[in-house]
PDB file of C-alpha atoms in Angstrom:
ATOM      1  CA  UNK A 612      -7.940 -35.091 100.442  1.00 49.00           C
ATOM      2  CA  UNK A 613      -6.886 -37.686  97.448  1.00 63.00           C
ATOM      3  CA  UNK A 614      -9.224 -40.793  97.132  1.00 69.00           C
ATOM      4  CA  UNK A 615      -8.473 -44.173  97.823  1.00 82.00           C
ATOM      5  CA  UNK A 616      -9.823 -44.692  94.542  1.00 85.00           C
ATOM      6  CA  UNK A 617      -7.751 -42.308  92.882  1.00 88.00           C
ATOM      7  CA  UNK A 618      -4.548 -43.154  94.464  1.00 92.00           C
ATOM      8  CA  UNK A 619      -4.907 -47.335  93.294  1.00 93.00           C
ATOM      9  CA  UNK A 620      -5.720 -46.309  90.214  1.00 95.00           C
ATOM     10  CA  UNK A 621      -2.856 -43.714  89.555  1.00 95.00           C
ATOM     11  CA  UNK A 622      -0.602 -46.472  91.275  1.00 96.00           C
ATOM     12  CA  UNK A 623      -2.692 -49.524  88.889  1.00 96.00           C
ATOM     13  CA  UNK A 624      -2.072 -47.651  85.851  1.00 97.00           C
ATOM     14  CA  UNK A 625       1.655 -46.685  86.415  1.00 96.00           C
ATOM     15  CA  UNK A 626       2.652 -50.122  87.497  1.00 97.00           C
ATOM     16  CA  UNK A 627       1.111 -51.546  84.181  1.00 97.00           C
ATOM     17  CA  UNK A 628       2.883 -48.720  81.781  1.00 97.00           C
ATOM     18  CA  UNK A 629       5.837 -49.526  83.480  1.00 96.00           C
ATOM     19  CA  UNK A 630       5.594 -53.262  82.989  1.00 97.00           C
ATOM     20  CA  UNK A 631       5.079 -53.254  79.292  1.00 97.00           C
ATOM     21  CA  UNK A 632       7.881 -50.275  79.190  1.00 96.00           C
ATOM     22  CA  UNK A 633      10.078 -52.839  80.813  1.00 94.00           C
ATOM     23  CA  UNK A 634       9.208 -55.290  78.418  1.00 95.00           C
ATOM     24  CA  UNK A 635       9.885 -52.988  75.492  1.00 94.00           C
ATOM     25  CA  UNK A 636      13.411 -51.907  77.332  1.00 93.00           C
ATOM     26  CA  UNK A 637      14.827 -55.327  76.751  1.00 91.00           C
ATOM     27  CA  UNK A 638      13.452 -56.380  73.733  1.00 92.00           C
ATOM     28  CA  UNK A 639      17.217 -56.551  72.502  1.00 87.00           C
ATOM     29  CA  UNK A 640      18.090 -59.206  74.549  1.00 85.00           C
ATOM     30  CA  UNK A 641      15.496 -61.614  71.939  1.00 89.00           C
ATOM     31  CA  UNK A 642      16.170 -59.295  68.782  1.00 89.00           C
ATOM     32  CA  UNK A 643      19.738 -58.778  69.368  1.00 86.00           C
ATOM     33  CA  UNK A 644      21.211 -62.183  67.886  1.00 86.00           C
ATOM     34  CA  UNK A 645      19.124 -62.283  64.982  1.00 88.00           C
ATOM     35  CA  UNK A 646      19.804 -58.670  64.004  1.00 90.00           C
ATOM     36  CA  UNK A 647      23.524 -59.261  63.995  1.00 91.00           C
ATOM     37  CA  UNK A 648      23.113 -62.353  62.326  1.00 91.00           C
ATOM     38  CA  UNK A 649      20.950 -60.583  59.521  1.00 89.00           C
ATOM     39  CA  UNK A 650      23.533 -57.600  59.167  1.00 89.00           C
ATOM     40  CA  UNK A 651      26.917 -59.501  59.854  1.00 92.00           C
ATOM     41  CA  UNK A 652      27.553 -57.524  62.768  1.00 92.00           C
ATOM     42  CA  UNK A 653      31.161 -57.802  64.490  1.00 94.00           C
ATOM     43  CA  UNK A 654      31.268 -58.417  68.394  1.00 92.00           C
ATOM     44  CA  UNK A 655      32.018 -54.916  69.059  1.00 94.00           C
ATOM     45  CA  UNK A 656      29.087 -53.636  66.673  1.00 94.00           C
ATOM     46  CA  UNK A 657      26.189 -56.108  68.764  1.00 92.00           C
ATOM     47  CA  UNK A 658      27.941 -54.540  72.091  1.00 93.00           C
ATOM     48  CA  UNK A 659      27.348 -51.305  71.025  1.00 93.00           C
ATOM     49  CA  UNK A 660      23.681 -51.924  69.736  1.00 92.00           C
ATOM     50  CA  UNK A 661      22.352 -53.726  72.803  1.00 91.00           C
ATOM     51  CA  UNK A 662      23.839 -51.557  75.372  1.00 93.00           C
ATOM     52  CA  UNK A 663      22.240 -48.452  73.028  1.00 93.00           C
ATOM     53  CA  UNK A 664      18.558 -48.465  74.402  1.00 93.00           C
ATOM     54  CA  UNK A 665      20.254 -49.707  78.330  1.00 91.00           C
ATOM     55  CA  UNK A 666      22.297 -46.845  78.016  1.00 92.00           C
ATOM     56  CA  UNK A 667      19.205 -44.359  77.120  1.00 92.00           C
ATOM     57  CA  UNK A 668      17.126 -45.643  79.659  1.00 92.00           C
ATOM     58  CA  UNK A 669      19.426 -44.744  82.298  1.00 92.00           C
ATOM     59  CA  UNK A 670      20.784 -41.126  81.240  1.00 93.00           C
ATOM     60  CA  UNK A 671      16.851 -39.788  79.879  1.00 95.00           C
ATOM     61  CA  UNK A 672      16.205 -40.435  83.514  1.00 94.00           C
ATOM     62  CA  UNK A 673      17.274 -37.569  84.521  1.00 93.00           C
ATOM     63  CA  UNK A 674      15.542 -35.465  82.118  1.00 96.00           C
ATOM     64  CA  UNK A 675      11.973 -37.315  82.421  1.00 96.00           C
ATOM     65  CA  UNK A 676      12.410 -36.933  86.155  1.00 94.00           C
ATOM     66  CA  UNK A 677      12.198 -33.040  85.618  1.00 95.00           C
ATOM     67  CA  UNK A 678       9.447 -33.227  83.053  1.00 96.00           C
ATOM     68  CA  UNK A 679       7.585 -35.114  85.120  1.00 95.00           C
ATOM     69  CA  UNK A 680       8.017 -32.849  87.861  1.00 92.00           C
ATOM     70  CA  UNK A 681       7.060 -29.607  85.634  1.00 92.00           C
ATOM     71  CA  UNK A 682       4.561 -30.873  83.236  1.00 94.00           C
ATOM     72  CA  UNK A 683       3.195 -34.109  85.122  1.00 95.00           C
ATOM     73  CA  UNK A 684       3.102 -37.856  84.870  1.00 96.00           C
ATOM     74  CA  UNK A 685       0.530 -38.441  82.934  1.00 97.00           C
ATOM     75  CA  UNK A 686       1.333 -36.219  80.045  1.00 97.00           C
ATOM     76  CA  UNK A 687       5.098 -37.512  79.942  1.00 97.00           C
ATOM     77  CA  UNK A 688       4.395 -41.234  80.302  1.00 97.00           C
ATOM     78  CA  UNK A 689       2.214 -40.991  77.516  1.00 98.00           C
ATOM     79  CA  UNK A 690       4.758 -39.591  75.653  1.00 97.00           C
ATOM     80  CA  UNK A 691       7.627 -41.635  76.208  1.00 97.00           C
ATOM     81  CA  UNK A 692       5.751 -44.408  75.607  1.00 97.00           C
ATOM     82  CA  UNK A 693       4.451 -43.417  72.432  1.00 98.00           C
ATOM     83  CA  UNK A 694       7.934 -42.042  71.116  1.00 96.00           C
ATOM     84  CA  UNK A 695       9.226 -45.808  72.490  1.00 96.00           C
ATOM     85  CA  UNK A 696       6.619 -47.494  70.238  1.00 97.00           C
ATOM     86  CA  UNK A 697       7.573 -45.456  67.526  1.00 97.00           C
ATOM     87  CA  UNK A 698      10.909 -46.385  67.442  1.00 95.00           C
ATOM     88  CA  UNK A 699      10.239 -50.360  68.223  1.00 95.00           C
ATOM     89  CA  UNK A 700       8.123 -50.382  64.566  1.00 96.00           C
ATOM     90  CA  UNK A 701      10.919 -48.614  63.274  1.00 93.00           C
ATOM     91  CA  UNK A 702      12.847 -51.417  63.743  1.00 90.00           C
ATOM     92  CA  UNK A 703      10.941 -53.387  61.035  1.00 90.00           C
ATOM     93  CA  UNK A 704      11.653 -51.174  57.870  1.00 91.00           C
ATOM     94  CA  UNK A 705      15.233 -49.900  58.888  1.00 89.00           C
ATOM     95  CA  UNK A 706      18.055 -51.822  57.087  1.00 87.00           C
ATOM     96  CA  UNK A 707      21.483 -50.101  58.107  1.00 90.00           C
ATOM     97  CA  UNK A 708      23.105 -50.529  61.244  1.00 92.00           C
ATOM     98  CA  UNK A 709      22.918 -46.776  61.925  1.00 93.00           C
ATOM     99  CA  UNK A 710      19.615 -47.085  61.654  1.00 93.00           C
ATOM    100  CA  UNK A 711      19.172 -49.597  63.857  1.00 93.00           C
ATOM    101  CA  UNK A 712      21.453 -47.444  66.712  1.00 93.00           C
ATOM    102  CA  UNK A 713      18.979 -44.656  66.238  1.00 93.00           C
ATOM    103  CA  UNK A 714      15.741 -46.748  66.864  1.00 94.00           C
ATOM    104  CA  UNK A 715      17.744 -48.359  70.014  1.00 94.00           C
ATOM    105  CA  UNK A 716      18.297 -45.194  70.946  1.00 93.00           C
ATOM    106  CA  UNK A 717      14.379 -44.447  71.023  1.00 94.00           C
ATOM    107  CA  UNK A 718      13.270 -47.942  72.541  1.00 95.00           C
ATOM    108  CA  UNK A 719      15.549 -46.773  75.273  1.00 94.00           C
ATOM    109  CA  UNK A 720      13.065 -44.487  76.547  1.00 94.00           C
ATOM    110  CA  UNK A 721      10.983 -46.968  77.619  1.00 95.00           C
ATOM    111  CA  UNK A 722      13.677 -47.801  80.524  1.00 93.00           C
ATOM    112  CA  UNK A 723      13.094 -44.068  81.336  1.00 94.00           C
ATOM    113  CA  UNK A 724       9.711 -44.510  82.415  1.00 95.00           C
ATOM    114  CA  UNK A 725      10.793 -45.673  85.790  1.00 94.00           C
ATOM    115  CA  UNK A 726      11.570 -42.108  87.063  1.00 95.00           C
ATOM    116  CA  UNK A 727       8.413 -40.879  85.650  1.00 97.00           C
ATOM    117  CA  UNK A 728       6.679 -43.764  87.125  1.00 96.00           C
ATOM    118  CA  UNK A 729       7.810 -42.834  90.635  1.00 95.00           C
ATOM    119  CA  UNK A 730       7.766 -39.372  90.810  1.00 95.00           C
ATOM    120  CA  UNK A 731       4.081 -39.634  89.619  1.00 96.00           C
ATOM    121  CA  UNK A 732       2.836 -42.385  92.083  1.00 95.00           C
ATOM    122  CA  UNK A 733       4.751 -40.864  95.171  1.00 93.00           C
ATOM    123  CA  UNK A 734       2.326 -37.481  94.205  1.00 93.00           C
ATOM    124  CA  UNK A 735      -0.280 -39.487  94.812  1.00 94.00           C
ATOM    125  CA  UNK A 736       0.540 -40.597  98.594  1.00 93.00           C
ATOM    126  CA  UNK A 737       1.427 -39.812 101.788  1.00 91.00           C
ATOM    127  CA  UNK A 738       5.316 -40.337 102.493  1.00 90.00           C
ATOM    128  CA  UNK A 739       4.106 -42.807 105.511  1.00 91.00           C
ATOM    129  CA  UNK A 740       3.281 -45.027 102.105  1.00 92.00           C
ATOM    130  CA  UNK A 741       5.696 -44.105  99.514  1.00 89.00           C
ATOM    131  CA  UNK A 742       7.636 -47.427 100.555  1.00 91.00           C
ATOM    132  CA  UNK A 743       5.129 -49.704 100.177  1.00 93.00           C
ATOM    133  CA  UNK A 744       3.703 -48.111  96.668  1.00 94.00           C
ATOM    134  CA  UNK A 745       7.005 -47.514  95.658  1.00 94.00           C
ATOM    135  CA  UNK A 746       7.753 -51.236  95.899  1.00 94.00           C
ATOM    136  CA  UNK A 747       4.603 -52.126  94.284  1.00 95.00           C
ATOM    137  CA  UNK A 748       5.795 -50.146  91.508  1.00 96.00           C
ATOM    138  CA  UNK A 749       8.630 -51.472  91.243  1.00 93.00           C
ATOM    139  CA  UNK A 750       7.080 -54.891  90.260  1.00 94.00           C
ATOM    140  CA  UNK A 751       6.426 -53.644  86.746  1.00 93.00           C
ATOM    141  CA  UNK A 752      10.449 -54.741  86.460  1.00 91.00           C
ATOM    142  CA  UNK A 753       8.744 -58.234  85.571  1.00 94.00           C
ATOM    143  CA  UNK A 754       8.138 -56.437  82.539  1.00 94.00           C
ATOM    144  CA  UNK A 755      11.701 -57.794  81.620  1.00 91.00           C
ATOM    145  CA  UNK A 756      10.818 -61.148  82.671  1.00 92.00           C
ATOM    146  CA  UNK A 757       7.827 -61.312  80.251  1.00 92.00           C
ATOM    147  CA  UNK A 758      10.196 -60.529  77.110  1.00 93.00           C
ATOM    148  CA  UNK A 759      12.520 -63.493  78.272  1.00 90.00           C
ATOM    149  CA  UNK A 760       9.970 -65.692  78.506  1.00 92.00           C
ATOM    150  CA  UNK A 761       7.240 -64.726  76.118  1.00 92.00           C
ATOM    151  CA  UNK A 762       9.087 -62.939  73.350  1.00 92.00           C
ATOM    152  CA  UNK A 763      11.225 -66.725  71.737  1.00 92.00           C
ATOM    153  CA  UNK A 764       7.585 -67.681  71.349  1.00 94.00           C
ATOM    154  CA  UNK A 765       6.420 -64.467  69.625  1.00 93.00           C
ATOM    155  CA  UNK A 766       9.604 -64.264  67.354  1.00 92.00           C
ATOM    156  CA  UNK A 767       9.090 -68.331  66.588  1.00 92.00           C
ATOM    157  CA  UNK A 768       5.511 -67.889  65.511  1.00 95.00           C
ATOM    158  CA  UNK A 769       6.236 -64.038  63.652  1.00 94.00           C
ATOM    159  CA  UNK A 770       9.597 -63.840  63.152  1.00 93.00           C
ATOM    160  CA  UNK A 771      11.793 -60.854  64.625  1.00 92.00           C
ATOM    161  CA  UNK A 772       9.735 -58.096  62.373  1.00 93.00           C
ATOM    162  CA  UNK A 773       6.391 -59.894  64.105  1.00 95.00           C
ATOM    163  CA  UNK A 774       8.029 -59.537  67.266  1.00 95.00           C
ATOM    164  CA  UNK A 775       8.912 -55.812  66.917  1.00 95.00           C
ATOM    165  CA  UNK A 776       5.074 -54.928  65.460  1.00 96.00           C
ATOM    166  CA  UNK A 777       3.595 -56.689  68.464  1.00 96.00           C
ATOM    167  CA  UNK A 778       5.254 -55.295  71.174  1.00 96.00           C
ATOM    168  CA  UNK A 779       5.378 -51.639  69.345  1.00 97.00           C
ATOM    169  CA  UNK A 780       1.402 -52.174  69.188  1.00 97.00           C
ATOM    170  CA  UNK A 781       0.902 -53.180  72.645  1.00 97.00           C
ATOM    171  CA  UNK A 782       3.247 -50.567  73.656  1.00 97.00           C
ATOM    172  CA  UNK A 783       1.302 -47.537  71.710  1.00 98.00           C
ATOM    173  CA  UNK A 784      -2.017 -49.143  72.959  1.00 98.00           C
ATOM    174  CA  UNK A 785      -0.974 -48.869  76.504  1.00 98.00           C
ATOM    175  CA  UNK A 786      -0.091 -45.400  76.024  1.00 98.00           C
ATOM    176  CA  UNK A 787      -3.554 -44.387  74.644  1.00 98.00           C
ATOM    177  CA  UNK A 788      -4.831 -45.998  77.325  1.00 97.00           C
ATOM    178  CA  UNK A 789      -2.767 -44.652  79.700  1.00 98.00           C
ATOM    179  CA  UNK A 790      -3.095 -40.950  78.662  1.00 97.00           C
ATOM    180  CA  UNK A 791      -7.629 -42.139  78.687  1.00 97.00           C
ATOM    181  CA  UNK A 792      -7.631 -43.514  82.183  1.00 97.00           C
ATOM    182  CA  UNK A 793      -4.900 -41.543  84.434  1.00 96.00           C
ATOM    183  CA  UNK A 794      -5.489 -38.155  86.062  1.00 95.00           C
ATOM    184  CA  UNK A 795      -3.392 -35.371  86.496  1.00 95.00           C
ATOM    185  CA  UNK A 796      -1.346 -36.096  89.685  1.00 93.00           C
ATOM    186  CA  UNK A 797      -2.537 -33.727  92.565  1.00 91.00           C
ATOM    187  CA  UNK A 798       0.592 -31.572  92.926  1.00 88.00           C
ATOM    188  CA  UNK A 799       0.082 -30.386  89.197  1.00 90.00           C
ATOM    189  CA  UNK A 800      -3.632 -30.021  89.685  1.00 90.00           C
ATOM    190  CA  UNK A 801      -2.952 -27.515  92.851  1.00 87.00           C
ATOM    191  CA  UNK A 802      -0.124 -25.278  90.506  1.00 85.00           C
ATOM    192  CA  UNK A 803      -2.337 -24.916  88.078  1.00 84.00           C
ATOM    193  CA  UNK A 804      -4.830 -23.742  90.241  1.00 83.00           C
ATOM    194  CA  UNK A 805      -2.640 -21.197  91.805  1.00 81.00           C
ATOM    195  CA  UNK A 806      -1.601 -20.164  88.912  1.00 75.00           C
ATOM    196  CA  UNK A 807      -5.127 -19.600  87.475  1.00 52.00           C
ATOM    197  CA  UNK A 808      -5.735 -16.942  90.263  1.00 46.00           C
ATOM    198  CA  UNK A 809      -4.817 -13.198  90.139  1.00 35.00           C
TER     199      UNK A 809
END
C-alpha cells in the first residue's frame, strides 16, 4: 500500500521540477531577440534557433518516456534537468551561432521532462486518480508563464548572460533537490525486488 504521504510528495516534487523545466524550455522566447541582435542573425537563422530547444523537447519525449519506464523517474528527472542546466550556462560563454544551436539543443530537454513527469506520478496512484494528478501536473506548464513574465525583469536588472546564470542555477538546484527529496517510484522499487531474489 503507497502512502498518502508518499504519493503528494512524489506528485509535489514532480509538479515543481516540471515548472522550473517549463520555465527553462522557453527561455528563448526572452533570449531570442537579443541573441540575434548580438550575432546579426538573418530571419531564417532566429527561426531555426528558437524552434531548436521546442523541437528537442518534443522528439526526447519519446526516449525519456522509456528511461523513465526502465530506470525510474527520479533518476532521469534528475538528469535531464541537470544536463538542461548545463546547457542554459553554456549559453553565457558560447559565441558562434553553432554553438548556440547546440546549447538549444540541450535546454530542450527541459520540455522533455513532461513525459518523465507523468509516467513517474501516474506510478504513484491508482488509475481511479491518474486524471486528477495528472492535471495537477500539468500545472507546472505555468512554468512558461513565469519566464514571460519574470524573465524582462531578470534580463533588465542582469542582462541576457544574468538571465541565463539564474535560471541555469535555479534549474541545477532543483535538480539536487529533486534527486534529495523524491523516492524511487513503487513499480521500480517492486522489479528490483524481484529481481534481487533467486
Amino acid at each position: 500500500m503507497i502512502s498518502n504521504t508518499g504519493q503528494t510528495k512524489a506528485l509535489t516534487l514532480s509538479t515543481l521540477a516540471f515548472t522550473v523545466c517549463f520555465a527553462i524550455w522557453t527561455i528563448f522566447s526572452i533570449l531570442g531577440v537579443q541573441i540575434k541582435q548580438d550575432l546579426g542573425l538573418n530571419d531564417t537563422q532566429f527561426g531555426l534557433l528558437v524552434a531548436t530547444p521546442i523541437l528537442t523537447g518534443a522528439l526526447s519525449r519519446l526516449i525519456l518516456g522509456i528511461w523513465t519506464d526502465q530506470y525510474g523517474g527520479r533518476i532521469v528527472m534528475t538528469l535531464t534537468m541537470l544536463a538542461s542546466s548545463i546547457a542554459t550556462y553554456l549559453l553565457t560563454s558560447v559565441e558562434t551561432y553553432e554553438m548556440f544551436l547546440l546549447a538549444a539543443l540541450g535546454i530542450g530537454l527541459a520540455g522533455g521532462c513532461f513525459a518523465v513527469g507523468i509516467t513517474y506520478v501516474s506510478a504513484w496512484y491508482e488509475k481511479e486518480k491518474q486524471g486528477t494528478v495528472l492535471g495537477i501536473f500539468g500545472v507546472g506548464n505555468v512554468g512558461a508563464a513565469f519566464t514571460n513574465f519574470g524573465a524582462p525583469f531578470i534580463m533588465l536588472a542582469l542582462g541576457w548572460h544574468g538571465l541565463a546564470k539564474t535560471y541555469a542555477i535555479i534549474m541545477f538546484a532543483s535538480a539536487i533537490l529533486f534527486y534529495l527529496f523524491a523516492k524511487d517510484d513503487p513499480k521500480l522499487v517492486a522489479r528490483k525486488a524481484k529481481k534481487e531474489k533467486p
